[in-house]
C-alpha atoms as a PDB file:
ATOM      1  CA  UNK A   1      -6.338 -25.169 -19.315  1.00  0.00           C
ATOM      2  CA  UNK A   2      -2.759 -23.569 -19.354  1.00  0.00           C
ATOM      3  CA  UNK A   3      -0.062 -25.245 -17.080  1.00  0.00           C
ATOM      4  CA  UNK A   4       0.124 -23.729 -13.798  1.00  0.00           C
ATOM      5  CA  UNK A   5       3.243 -23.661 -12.138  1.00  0.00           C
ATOM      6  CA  UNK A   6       2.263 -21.924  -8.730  1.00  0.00           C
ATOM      7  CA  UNK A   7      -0.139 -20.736  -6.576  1.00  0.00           C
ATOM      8  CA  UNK A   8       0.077 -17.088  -7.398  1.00  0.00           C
ATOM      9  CA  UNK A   9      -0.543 -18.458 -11.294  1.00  0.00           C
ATOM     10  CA  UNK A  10      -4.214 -19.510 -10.628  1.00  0.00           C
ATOM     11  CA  UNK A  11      -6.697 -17.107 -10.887  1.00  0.00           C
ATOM     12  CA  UNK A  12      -8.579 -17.855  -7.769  1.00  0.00           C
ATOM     13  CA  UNK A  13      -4.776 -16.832  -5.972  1.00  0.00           C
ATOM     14  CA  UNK A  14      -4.489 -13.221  -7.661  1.00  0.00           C
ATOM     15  CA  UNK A  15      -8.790 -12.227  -6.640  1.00  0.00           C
ATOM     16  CA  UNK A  16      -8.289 -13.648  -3.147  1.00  0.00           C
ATOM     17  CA  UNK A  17      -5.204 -11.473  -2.791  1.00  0.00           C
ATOM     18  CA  UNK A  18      -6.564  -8.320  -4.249  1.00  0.00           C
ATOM     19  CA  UNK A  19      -9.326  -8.677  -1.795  1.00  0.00           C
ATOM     20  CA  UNK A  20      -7.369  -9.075   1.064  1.00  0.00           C
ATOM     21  CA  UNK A  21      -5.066  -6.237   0.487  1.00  0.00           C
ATOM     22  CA  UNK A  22      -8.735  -4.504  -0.384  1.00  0.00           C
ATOM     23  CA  UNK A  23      -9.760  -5.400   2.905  1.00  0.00           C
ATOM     24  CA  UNK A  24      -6.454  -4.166   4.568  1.00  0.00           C
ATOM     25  CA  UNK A  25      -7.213  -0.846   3.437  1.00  0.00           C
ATOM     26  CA  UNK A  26     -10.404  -0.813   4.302  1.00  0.00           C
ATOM     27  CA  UNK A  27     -10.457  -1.246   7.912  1.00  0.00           C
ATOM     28  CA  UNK A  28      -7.640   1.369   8.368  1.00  0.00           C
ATOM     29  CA  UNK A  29     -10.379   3.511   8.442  1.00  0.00           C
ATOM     30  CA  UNK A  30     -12.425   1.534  11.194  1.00  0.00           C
ATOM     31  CA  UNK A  31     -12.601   2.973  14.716  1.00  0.00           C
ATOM     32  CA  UNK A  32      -9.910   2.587  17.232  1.00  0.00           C
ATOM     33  CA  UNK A  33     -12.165   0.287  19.380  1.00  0.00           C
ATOM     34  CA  UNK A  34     -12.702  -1.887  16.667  1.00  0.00           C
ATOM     35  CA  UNK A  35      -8.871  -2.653  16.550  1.00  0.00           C
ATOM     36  CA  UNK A  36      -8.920  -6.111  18.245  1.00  0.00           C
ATOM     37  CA  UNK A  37     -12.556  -7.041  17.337  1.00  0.00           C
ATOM     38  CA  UNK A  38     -13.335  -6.950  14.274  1.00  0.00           C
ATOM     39  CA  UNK A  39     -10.594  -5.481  12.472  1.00  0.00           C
ATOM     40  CA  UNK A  40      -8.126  -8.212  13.025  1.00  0.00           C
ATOM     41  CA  UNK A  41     -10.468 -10.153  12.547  1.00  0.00           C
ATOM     42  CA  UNK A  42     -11.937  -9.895   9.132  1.00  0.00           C
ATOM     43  CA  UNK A  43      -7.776  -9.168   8.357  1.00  0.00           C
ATOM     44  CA  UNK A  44      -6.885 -12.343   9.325  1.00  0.00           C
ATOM     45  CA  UNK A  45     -10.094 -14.312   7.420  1.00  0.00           C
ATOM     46  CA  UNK A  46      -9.497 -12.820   4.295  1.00  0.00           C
ATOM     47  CA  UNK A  47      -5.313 -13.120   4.758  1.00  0.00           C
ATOM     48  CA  UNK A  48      -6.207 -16.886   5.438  1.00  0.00           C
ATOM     49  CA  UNK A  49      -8.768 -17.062   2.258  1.00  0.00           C
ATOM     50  CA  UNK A  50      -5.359 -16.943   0.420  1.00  0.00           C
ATOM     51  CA  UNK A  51      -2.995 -18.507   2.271  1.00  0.00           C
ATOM     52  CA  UNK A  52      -4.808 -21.480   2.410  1.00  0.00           C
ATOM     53  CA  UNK A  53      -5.213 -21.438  -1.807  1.00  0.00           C
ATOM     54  CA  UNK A  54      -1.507 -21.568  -1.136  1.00  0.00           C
ATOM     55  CA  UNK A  55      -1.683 -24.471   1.184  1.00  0.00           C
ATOM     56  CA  UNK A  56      -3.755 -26.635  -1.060  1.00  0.00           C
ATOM     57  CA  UNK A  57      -1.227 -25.800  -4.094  1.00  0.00           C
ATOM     58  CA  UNK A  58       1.661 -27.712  -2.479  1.00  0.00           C
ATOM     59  CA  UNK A  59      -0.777 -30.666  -1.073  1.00  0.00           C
ATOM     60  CA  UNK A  60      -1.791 -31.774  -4.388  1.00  0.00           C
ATOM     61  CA  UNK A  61      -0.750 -34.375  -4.877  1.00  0.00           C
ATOM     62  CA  UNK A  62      -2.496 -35.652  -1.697  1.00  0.00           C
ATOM     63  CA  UNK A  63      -6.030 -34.837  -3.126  1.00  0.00           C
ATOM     64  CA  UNK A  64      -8.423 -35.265   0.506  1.00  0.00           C
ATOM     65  CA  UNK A  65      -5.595 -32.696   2.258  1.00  0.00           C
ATOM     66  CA  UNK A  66      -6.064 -30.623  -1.283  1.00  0.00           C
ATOM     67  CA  UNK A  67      -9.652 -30.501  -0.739  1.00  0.00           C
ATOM     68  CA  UNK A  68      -9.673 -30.255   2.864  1.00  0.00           C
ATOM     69  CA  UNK A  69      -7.568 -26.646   2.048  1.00  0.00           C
ATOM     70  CA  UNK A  70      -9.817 -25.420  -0.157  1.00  0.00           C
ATOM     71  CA  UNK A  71     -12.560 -26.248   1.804  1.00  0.00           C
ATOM     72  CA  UNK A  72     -10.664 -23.780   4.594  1.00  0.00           C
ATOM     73  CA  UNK A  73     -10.215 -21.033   2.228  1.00  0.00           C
ATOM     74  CA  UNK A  74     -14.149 -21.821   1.318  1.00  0.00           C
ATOM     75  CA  UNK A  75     -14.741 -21.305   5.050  1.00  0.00           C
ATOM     76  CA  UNK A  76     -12.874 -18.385   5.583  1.00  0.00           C
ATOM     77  CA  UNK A  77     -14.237 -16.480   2.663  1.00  0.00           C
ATOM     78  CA  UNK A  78     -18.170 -16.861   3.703  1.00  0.00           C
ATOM     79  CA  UNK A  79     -16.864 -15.740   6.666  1.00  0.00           C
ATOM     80  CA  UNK A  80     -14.839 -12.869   6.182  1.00  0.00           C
ATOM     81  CA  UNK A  81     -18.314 -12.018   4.060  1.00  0.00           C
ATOM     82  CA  UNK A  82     -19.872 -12.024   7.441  1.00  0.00           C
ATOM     83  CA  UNK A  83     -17.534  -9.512   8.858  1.00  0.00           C
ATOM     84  CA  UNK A  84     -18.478  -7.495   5.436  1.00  0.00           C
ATOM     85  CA  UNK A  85     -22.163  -7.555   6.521  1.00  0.00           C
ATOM     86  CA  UNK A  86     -20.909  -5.852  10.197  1.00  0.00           C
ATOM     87  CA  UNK A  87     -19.023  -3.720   8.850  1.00  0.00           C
ATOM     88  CA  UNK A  88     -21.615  -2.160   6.657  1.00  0.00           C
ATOM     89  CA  UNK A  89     -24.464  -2.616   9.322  1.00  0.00           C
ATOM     90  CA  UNK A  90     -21.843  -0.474  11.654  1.00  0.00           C
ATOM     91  CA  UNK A  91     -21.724   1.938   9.349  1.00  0.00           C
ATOM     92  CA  UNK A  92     -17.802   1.332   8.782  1.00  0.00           C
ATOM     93  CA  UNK A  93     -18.173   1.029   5.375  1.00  0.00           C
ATOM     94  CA  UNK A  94     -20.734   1.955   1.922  1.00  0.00           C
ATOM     95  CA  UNK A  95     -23.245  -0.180   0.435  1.00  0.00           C
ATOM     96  CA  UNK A  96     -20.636   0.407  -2.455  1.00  0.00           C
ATOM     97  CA  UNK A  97     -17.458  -0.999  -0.950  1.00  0.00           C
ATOM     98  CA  UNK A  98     -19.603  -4.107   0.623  1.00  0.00           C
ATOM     99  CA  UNK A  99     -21.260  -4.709  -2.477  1.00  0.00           C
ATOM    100  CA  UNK A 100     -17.629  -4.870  -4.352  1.00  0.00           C
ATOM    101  CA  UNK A 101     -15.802  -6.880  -2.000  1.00  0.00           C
ATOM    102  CA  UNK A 102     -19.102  -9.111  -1.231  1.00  0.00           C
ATOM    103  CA  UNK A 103     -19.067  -9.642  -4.821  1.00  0.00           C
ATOM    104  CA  UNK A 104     -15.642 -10.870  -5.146  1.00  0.00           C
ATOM    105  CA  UNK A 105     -15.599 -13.153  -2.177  1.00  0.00           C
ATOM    106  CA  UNK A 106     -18.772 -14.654  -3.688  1.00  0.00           C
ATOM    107  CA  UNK A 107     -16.773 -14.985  -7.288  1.00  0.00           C
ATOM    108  CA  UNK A 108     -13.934 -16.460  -4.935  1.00  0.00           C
ATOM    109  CA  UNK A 109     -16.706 -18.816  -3.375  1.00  0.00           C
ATOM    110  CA  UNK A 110     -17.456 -19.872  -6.795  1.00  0.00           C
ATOM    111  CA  UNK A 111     -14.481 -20.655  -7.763  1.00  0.00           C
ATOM    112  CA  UNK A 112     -12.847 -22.804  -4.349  1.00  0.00           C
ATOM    113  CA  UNK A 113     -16.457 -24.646  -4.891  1.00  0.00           C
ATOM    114  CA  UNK A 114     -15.373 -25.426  -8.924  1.00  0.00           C
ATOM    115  CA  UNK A 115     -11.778 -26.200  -7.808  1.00  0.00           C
ATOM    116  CA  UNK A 116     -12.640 -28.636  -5.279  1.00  0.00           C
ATOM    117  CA  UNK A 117     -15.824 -30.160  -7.729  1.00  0.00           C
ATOM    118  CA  UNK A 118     -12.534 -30.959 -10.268  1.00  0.00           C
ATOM    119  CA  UNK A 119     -10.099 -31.769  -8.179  1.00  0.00           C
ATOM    120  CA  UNK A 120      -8.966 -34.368 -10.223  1.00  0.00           C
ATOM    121  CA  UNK A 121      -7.881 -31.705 -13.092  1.00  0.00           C
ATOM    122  CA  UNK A 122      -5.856 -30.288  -9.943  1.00  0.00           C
ATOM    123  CA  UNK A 123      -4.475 -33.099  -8.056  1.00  0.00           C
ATOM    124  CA  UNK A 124      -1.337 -35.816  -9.818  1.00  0.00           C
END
């Protein structure tokens, strides 16, 4: 394993991003009503998927507040895959673009799961 020297170095940092941004985009195309329902809030789960990666980065060296972080971003991301499922049931967006993202919060998933499993390699 390479050093890592920040947050935005650890590959779990750059998917979670892409997917939010992803998301962003996304629901610029919902409906108007949807503005304060479930736009903002699938924006703000998978925003929080990240910032929380971030969160555990600096609380390392306190390993249960490391894991209790991750364990956040975990939440958010099964989550914001919740929002995924009404969005496509509402017809918002395509079997495609849920598919894609549903796959990379699942990849994400996998990897909070691995991070907090070894969070001795993590934590000093």
């Amino acid at each position: 394993m390479d050093l890592v020297t920040s947050s935005r170095e650890l590959k779990v940092y750059k998917v979670a991003y892409k997917a939010a941004m992803e998301v962003f985009l996304l629901t610029k195309t919902f409906p108007e009503v949807e503005k304060f329902d479930l736009t903002s809030q699938i924006r703000r789960l998978s925003r929080s998927v990240v910032s929380n990666i971030v969160e555990a980065w600096r609380r390392r060296r306190y390993p249960k507040n490391f894991v209790s972080k991750l364990t956040e971003s975990e939440t958010e991301a099964d989550e914001t895959l919740l929002w995924l499922n009404m969005s496509l049931d509402c017809n918002y967006i395509s079997i495609e673009e849920h598919a894609r993202l549903s796959d990379k919060y699942d990849y994400i998933l996998s990897m909070l799961v691995l991070m907090i499993k070894d969070k001795d390699k993590w934590c000093f």
